[in-house]
PDB file of C-alpha atoms in Angstrom:
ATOM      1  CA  UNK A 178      13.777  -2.865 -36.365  1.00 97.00           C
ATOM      2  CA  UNK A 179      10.832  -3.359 -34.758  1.00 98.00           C
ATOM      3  CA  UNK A 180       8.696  -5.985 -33.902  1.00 98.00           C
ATOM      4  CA  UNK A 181       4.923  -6.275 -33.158  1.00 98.00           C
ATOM      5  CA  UNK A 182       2.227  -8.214 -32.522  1.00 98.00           C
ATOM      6  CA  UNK A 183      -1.643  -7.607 -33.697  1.00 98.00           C
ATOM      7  CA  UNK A 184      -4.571  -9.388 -33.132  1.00 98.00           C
ATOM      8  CA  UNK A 185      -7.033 -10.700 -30.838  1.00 97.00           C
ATOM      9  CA  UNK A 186      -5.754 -12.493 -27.795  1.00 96.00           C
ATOM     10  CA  UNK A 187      -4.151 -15.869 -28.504  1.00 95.00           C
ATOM     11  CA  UNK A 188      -4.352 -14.963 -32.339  1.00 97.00           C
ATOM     12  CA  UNK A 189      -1.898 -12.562 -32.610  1.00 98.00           C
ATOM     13  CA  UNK A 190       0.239 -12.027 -35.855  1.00 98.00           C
ATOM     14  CA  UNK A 191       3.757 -11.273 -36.111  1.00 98.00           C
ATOM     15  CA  UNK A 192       4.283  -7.301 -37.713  1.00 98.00           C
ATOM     16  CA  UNK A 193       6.769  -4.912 -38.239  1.00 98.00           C
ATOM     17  CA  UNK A 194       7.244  -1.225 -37.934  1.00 98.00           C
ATOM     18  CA  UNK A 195       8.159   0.520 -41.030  1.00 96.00           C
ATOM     19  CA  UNK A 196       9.790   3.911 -41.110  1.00 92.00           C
ATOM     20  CA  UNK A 197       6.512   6.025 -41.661  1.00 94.00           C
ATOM     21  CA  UNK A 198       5.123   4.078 -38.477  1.00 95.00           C
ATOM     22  CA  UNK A 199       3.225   2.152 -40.659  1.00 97.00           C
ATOM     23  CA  UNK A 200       2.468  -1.213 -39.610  1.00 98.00           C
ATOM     24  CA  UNK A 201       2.914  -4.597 -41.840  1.00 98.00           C
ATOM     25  CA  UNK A 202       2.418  -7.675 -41.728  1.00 98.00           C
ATOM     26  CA  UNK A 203       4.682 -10.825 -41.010  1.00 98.00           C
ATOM     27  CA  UNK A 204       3.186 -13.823 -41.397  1.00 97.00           C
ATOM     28  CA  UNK A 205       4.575 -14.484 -44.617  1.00 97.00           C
ATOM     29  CA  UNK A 206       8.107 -14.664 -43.436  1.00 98.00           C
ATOM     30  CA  UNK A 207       7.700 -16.291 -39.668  1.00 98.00           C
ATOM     31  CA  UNK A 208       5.155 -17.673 -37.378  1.00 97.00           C
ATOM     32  CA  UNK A 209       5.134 -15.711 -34.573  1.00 98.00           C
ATOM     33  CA  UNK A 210       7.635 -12.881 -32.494  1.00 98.00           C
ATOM     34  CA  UNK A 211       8.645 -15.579 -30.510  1.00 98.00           C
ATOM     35  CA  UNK A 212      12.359 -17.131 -28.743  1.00 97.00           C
ATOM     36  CA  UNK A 213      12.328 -19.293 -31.737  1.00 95.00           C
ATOM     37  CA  UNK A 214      12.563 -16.746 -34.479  1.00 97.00           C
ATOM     38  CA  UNK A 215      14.608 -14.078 -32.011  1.00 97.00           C
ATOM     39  CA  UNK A 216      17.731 -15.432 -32.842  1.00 96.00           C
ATOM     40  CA  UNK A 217      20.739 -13.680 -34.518  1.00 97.00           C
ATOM     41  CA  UNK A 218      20.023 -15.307 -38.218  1.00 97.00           C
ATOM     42  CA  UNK A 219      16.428 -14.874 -38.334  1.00 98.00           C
ATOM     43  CA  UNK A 220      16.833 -11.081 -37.046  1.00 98.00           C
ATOM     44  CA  UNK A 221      19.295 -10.488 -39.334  1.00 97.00           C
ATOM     45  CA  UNK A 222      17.224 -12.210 -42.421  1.00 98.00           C
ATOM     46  CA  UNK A 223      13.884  -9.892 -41.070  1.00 98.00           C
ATOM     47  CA  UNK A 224      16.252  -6.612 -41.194  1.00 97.00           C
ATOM     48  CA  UNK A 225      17.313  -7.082 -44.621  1.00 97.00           C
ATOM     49  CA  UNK A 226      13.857  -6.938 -45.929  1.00 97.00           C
ATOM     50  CA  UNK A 227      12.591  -3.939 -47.495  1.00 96.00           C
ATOM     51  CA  UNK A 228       9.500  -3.038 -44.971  1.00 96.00           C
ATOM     52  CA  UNK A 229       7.421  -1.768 -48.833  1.00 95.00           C
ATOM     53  CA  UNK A 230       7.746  -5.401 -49.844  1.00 96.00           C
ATOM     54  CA  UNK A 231       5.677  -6.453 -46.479  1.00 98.00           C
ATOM     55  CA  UNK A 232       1.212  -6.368 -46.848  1.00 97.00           C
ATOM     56  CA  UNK A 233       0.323  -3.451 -45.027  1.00 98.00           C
ATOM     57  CA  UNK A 234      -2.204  -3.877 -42.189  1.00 98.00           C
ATOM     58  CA  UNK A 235      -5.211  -1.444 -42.555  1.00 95.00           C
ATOM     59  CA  UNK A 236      -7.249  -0.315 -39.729  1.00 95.00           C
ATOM     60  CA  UNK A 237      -6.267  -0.261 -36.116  1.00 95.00           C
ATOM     61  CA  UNK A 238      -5.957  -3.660 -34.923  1.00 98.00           C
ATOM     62  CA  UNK A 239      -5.232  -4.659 -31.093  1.00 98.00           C
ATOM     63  CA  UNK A 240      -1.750  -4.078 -30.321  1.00 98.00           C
ATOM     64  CA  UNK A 241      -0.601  -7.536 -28.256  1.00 98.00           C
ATOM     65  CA  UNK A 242       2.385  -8.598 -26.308  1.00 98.00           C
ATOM     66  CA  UNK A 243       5.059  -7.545 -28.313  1.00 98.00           C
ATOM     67  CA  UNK A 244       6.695 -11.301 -27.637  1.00 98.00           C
ATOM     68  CA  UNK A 245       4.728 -14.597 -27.223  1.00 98.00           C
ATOM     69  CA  UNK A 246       5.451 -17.504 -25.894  1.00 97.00           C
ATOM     70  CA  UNK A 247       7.505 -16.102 -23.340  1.00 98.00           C
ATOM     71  CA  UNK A 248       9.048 -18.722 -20.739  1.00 98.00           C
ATOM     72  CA  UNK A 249      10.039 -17.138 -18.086  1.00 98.00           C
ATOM     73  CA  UNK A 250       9.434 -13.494 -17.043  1.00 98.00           C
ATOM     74  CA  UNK A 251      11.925 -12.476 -14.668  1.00 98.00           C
ATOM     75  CA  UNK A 252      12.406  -9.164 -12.459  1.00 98.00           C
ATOM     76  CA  UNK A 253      14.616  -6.951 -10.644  1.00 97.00           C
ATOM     77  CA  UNK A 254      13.357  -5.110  -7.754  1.00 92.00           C
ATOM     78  CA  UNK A 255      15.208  -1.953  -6.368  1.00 89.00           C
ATOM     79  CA  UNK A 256      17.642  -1.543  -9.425  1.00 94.00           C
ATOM     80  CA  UNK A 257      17.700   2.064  -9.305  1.00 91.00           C
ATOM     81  CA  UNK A 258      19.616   4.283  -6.885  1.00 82.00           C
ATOM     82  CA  UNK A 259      17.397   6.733  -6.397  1.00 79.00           C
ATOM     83  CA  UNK A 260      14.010   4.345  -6.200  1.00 73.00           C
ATOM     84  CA  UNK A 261      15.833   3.073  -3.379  1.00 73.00           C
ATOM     85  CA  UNK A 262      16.262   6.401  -1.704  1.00 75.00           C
ATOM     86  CA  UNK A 263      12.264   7.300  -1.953  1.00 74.00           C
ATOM     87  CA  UNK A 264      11.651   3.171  -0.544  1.00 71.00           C
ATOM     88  CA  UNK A 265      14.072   4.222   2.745  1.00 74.00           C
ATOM     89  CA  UNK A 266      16.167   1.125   1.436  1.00 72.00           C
ATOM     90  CA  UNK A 267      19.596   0.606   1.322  1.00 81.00           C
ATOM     91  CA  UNK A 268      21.444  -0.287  -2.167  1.00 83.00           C
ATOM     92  CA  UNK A 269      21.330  -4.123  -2.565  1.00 87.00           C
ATOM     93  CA  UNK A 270      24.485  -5.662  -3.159  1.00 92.00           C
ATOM     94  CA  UNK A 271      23.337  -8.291  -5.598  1.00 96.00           C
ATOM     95  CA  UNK A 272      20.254  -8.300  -7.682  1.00 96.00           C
ATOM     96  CA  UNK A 273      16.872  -9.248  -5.766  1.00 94.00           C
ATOM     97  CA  UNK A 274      15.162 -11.376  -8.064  1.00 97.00           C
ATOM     98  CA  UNK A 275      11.891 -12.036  -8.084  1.00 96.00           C
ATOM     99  CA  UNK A 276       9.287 -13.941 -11.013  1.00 96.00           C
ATOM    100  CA  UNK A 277       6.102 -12.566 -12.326  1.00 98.00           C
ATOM    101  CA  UNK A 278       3.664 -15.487 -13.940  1.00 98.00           C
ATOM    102  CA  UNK A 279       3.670 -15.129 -18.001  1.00 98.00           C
ATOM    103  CA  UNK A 280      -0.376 -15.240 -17.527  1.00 98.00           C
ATOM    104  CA  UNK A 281      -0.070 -11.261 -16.080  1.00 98.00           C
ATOM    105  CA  UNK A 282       1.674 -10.595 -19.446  1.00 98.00           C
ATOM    106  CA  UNK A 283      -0.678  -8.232 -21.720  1.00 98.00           C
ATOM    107  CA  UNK A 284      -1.041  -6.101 -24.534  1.00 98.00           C
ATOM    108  CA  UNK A 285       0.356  -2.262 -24.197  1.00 98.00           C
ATOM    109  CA  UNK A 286      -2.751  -0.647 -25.015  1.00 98.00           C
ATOM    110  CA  UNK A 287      -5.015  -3.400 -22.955  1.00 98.00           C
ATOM    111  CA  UNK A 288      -7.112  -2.445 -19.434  1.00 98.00           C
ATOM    112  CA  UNK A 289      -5.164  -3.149 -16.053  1.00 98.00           C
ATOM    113  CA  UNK A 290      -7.288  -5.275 -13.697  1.00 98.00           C
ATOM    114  CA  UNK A 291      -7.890  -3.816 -10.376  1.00 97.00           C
ATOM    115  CA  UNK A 292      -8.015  -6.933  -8.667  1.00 95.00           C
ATOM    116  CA  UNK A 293     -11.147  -7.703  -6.165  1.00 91.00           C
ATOM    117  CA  UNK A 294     -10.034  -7.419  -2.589  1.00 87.00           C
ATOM    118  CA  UNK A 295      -6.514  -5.001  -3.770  1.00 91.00           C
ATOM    119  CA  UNK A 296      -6.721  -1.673  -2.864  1.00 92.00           C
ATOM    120  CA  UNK A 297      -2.538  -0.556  -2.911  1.00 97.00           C
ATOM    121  CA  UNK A 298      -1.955  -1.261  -6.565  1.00 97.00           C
ATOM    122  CA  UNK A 299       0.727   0.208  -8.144  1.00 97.00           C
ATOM    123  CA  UNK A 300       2.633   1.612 -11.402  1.00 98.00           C
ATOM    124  CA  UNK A 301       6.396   1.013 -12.397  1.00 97.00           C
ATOM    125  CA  UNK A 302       7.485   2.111 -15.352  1.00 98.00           C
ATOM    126  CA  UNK A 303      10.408  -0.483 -16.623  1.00 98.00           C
ATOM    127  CA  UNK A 304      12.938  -1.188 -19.241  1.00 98.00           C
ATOM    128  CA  UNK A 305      12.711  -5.026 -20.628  1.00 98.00           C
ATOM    129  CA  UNK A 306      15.204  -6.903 -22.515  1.00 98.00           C
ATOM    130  CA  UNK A 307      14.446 -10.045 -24.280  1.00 98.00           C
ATOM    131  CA  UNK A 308      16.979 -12.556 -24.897  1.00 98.00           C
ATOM    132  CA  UNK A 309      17.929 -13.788 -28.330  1.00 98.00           C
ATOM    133  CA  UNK A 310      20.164 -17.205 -28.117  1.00 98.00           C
ATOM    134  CA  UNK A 311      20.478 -19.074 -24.919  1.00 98.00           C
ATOM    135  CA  UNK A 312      22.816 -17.967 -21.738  1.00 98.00           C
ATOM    136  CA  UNK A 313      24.215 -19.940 -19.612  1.00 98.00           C
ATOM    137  CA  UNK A 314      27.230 -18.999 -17.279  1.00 98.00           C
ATOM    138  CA  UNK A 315      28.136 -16.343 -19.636  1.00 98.00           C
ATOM    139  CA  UNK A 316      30.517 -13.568 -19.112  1.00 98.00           C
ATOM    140  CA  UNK A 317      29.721 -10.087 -18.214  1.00 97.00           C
ATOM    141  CA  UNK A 318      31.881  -9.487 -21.481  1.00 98.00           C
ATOM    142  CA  UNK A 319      29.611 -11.443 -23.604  1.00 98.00           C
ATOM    143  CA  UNK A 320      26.524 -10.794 -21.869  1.00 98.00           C
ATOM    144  CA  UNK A 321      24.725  -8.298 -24.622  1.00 98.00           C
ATOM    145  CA  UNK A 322      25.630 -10.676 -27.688  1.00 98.00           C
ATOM    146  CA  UNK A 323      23.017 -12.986 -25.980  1.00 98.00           C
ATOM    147  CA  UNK A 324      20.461  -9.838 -25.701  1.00 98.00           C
ATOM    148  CA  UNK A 325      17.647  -9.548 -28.944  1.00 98.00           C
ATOM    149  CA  UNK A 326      16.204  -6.280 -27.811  1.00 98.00           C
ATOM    150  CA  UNK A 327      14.423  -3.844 -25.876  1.00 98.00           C
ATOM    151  CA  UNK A 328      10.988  -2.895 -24.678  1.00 98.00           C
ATOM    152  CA  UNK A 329       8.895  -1.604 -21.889  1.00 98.00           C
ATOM    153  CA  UNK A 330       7.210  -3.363 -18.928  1.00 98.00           C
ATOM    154  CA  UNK A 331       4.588  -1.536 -16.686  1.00 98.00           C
ATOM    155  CA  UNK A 332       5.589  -4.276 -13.779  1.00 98.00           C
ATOM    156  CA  UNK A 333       2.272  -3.514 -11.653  1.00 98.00           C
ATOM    157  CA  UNK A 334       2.668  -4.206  -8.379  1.00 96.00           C
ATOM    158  CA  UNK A 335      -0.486  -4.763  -5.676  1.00 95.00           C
ATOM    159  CA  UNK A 336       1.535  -3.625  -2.427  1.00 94.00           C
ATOM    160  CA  UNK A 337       0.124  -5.296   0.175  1.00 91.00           C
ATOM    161  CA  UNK A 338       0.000  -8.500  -1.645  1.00 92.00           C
ATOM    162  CA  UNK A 339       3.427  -8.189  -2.275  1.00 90.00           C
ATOM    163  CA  UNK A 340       4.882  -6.895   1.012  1.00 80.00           C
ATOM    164  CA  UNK A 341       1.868  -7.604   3.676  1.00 84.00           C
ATOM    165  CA  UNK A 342       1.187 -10.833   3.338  1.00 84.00           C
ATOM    166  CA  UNK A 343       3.223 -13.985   3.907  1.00 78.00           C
ATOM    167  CA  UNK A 344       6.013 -15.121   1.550  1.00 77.00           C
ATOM    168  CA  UNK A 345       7.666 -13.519  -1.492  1.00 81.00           C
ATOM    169  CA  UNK A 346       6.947 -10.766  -4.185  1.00 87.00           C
ATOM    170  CA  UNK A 347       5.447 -12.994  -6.712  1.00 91.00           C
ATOM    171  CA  UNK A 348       2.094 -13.029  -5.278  1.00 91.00           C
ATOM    172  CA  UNK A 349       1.561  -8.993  -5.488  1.00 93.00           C
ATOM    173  CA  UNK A 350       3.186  -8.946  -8.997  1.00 95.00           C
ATOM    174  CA  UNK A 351       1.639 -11.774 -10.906  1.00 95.00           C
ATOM    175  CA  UNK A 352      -2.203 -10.631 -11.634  1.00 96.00           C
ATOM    176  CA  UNK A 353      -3.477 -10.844 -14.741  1.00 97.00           C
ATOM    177  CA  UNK A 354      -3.048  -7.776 -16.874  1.00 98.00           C
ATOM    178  CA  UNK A 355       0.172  -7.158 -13.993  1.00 98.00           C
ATOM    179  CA  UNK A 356       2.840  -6.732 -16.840  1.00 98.00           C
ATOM    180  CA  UNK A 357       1.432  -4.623 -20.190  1.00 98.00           C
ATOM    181  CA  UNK A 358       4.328  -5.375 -22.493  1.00 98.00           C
ATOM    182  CA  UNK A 359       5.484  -3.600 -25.705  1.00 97.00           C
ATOM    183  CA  UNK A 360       4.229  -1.427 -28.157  1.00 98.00           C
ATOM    184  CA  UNK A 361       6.987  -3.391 -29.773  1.00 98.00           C
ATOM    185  CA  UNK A 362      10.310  -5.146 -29.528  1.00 98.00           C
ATOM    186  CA  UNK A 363      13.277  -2.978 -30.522  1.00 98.00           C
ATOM    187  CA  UNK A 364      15.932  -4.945 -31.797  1.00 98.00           C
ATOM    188  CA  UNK A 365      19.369  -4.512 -29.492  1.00 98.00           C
ATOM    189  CA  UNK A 366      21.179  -2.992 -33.056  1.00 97.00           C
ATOM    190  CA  UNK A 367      18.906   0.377 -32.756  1.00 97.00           C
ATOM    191  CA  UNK A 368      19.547   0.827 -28.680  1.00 97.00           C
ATOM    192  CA  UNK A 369      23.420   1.208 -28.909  1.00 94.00           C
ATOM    193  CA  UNK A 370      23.156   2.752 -25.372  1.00 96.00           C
ATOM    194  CA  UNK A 371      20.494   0.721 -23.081  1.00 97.00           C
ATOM    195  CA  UNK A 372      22.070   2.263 -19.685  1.00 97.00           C
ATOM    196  CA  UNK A 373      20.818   5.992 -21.534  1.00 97.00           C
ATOM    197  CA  UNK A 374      17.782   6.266 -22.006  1.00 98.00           C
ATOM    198  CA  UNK A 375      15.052   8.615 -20.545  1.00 98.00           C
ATOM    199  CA  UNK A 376      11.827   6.797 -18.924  1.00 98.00           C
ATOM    200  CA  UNK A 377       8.319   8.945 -17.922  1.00 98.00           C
ATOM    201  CA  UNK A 378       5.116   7.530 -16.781  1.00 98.00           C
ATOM    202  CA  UNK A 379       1.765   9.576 -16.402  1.00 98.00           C
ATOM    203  CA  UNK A 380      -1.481   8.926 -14.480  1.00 98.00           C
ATOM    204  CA  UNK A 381      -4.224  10.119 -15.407  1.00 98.00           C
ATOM    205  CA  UNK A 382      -2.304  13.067 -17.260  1.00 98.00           C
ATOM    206  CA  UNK A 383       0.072  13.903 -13.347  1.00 98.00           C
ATOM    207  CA  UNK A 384       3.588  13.286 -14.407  1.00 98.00           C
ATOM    208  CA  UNK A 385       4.644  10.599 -11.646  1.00 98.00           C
ATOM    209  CA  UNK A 386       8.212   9.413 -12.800  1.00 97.00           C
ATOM    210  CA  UNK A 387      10.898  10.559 -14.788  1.00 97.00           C
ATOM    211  CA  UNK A 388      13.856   8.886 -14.615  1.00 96.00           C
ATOM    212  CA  UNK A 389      16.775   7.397 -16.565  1.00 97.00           C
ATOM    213  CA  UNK A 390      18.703   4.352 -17.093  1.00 97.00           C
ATOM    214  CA  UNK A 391      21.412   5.767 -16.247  1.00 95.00           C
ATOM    215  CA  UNK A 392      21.000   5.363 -12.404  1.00 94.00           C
ATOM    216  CA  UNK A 393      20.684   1.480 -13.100  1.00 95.00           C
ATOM    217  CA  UNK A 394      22.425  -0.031 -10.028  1.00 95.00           C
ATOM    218  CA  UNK A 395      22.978  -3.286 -12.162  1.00 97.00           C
ATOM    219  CA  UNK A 396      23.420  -2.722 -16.279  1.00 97.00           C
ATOM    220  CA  UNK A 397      22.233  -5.240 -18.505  1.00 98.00           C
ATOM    221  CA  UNK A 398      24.899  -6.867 -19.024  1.00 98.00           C
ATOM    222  CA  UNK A 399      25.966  -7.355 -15.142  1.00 98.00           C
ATOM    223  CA  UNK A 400      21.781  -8.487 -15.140  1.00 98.00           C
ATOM    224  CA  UNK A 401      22.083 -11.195 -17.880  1.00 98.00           C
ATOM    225  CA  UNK A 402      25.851 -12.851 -16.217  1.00 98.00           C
ATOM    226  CA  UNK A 403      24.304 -12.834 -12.872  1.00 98.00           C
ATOM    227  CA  UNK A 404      21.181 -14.618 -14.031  1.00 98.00           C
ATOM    228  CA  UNK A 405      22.886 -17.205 -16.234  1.00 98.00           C
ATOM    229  CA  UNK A 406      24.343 -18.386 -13.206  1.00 98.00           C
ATOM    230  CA  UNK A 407      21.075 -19.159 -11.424  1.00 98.00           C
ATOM    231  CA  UNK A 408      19.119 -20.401 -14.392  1.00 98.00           C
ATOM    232  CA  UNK A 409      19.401 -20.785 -17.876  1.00 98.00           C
ATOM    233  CA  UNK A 410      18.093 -18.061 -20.081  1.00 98.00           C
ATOM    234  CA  UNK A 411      16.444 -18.810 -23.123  1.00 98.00           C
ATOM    235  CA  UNK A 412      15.152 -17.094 -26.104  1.00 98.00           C
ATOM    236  CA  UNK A 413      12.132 -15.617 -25.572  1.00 98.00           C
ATOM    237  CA  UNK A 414      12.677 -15.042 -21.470  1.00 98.00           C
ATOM    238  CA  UNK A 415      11.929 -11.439 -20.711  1.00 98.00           C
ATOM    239  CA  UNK A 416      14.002  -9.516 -18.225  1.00 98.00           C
ATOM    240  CA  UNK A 417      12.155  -6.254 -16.733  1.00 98.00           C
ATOM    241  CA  UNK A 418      14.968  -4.356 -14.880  1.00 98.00           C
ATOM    242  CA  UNK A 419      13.463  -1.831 -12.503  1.00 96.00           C
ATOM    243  CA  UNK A 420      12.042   1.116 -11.862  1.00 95.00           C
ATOM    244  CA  UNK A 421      13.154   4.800 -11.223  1.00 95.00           C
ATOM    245  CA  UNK A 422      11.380   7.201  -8.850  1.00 93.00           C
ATOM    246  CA  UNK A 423       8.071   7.888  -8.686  1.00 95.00           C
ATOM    247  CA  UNK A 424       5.862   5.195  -7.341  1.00 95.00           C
ATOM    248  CA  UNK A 425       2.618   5.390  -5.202  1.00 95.00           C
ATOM    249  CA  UNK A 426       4.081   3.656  -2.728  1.00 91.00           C
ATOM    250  CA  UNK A 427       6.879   5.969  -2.098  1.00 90.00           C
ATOM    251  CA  UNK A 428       4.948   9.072  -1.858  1.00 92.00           C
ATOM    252  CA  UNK A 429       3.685  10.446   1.044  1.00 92.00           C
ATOM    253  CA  UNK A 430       0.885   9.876   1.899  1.00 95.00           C
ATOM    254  CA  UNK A 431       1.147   6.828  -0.182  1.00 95.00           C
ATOM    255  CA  UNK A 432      -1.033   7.002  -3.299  1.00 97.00           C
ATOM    256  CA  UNK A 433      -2.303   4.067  -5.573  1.00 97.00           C
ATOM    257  CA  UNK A 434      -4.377   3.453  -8.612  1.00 98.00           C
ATOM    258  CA  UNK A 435      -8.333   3.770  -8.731  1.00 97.00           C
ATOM    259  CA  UNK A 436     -11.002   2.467 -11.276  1.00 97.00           C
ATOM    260  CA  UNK A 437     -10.514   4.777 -14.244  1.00 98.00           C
ATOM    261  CA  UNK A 438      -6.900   5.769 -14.004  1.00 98.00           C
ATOM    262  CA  UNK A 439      -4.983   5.784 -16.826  1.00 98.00           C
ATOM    263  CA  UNK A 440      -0.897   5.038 -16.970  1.00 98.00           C
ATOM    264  CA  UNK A 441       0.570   6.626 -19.682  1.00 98.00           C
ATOM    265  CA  UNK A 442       4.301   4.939 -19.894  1.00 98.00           C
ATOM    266  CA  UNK A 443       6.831   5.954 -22.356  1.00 98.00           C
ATOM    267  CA  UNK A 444      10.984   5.137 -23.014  1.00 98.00           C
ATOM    268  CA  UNK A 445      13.070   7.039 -25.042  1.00 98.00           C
ATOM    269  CA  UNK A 446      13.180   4.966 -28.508  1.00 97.00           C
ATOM    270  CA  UNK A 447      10.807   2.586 -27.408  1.00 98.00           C
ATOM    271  CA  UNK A 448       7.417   3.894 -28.281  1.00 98.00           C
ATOM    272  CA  UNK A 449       4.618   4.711 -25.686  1.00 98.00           C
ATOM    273  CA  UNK A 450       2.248   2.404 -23.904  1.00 98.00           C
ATOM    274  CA  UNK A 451      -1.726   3.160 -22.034  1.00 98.00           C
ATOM    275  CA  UNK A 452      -3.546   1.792 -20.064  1.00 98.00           C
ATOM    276  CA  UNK A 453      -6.895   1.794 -17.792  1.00 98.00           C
ATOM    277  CA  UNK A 454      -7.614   0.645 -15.043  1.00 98.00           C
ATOM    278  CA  UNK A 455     -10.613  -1.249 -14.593  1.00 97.00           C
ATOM    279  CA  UNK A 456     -12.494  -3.154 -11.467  1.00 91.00           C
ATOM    280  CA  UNK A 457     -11.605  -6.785 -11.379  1.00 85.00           C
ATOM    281  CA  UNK A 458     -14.533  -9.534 -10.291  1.00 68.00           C
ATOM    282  CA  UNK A 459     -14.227 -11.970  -7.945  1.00 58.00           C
ATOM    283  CA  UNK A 460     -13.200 -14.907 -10.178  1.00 46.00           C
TER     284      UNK A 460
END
């Protein structure tokens, strides 16, 4: 199944996906895509539904965050063996965790900010999980039960901001527009393989990375243990895992985005995402 949301920002409306790619409308069965209606009952109840039944939406309304209300959005940096080979880094032995603010969170389709003052910012393509019923201190065995589904993050990173100046990551990862989210939530029932799945990401139509999950230092399940013992996760928190190969900063000569790029990011399974980049202001 999946899950959208259309509208405006701040007035989206909960949708679904039907099998022609057709999208309907929600609202008549919950509120919102949110941690409150991402647990296993409500899922289960939205499945069961015959998509026909649902009002279709006509035109082409403004894709939004796939989830709202999100609580915490949480990332891993250097999760993939290989990104860490093109960074000159050595493997971490645990998880580096960092936060991005929920205010960079934005709709798939919607323009990246180039912010005023940033000129080393960056693309990472990312798989996302989004969890469904609260973890805390859970077992690696157990660890997916507590995981409502999939989607992609572009976690965009401004470099110098993140690396250059004083203290940690957040800073360089938590601009607005920073973390395009969706085209929709894939429930966890229609990934049965998340540490599978291919992952490309395009500027301005050059073919930058093209990885796969499958060279995940830390799985999913190893992510959402180790977290639970930090901090409780709670439904609606968003996870973005890492990126593969293929980022501006580790090419040589280091390249990053410009006013009028555009990212084209795509996961196998779960849909394609675009954006532009466009000159930020100065407030």
């Amino acid at each position: 199944m999946k899950l959208v949301r259309y509208g405006q920002p701040g007035q989206e409306r909960p949708g679904l996906i039907d099998n022609d790619g057709g999208l309907r409308d929600l609202s008549g069965e919950i509120a919102d895509v949110t941690g409150s209606t991402l647990d296993p009952a409500t899922l289960a109840r939205l499945s069961a539904l015959d998509p026909a039944s649902l009002p279709v939406v006509e035109g082409k309304p403004r894709i939004g965050p796939c989830v709202g209300g999100v609580g915490k959005l949480i990332g891993i940096g250097l999760n993939y063996s290989d990104h860490a080979a093109e960074s000159g880094m050595e493997v971490p032995g645990e998880p580096i965790v960092f936060m991005k603010a929920t205010s960079a969170i934005s709709g798939p389709y919607d323009d990246v900010e180039l912010p005023a003052g940033a000129d080393k910012v960056d693309w990472e393509v990312e798989l996302a999980f989004v969890i469904g019923t609260r973890a805390k201190n859970v077992s690696k065995a157990d660890a997916l039960s507590h995981v409502a589904g999939y989607l992609i993050v572009n976690d965009v990173s401004e470099r110098a901001w993140q690396a250059e100046r004083q203290g940690q990551w957040t800073k360089g990862k938590s601009h607005d527009t920073f973390a395009p989210m969706g085209p929709w939530m894939v429930t966890a029932d229609e990934i049965p393989d998340p540490h599978d799945l291919g992952m490309r990401l395009d500027v301005s139509g050059t073919r930058r990375q093209d990885g796969s999950t499958r060279t995940l230092i830390f799985g999913i399940d190893h992510l959402v243990s180790y977290l639970s013992t930090f901090m409780t996760l709670e439904p609606g928190d968003v996870v973005t895992t890492g990126t593969p190969p293929g980022v501006g900063l580790g090419m040589k000569p280091q390249l990053y985005l410009k006013e009028g790029d555009v990212m084209r990011l795509e996961i196998d399974g779960l849909g394609v995402q675009q954006q532009t980049c466009v000159r930020g202001g100065t407030s």
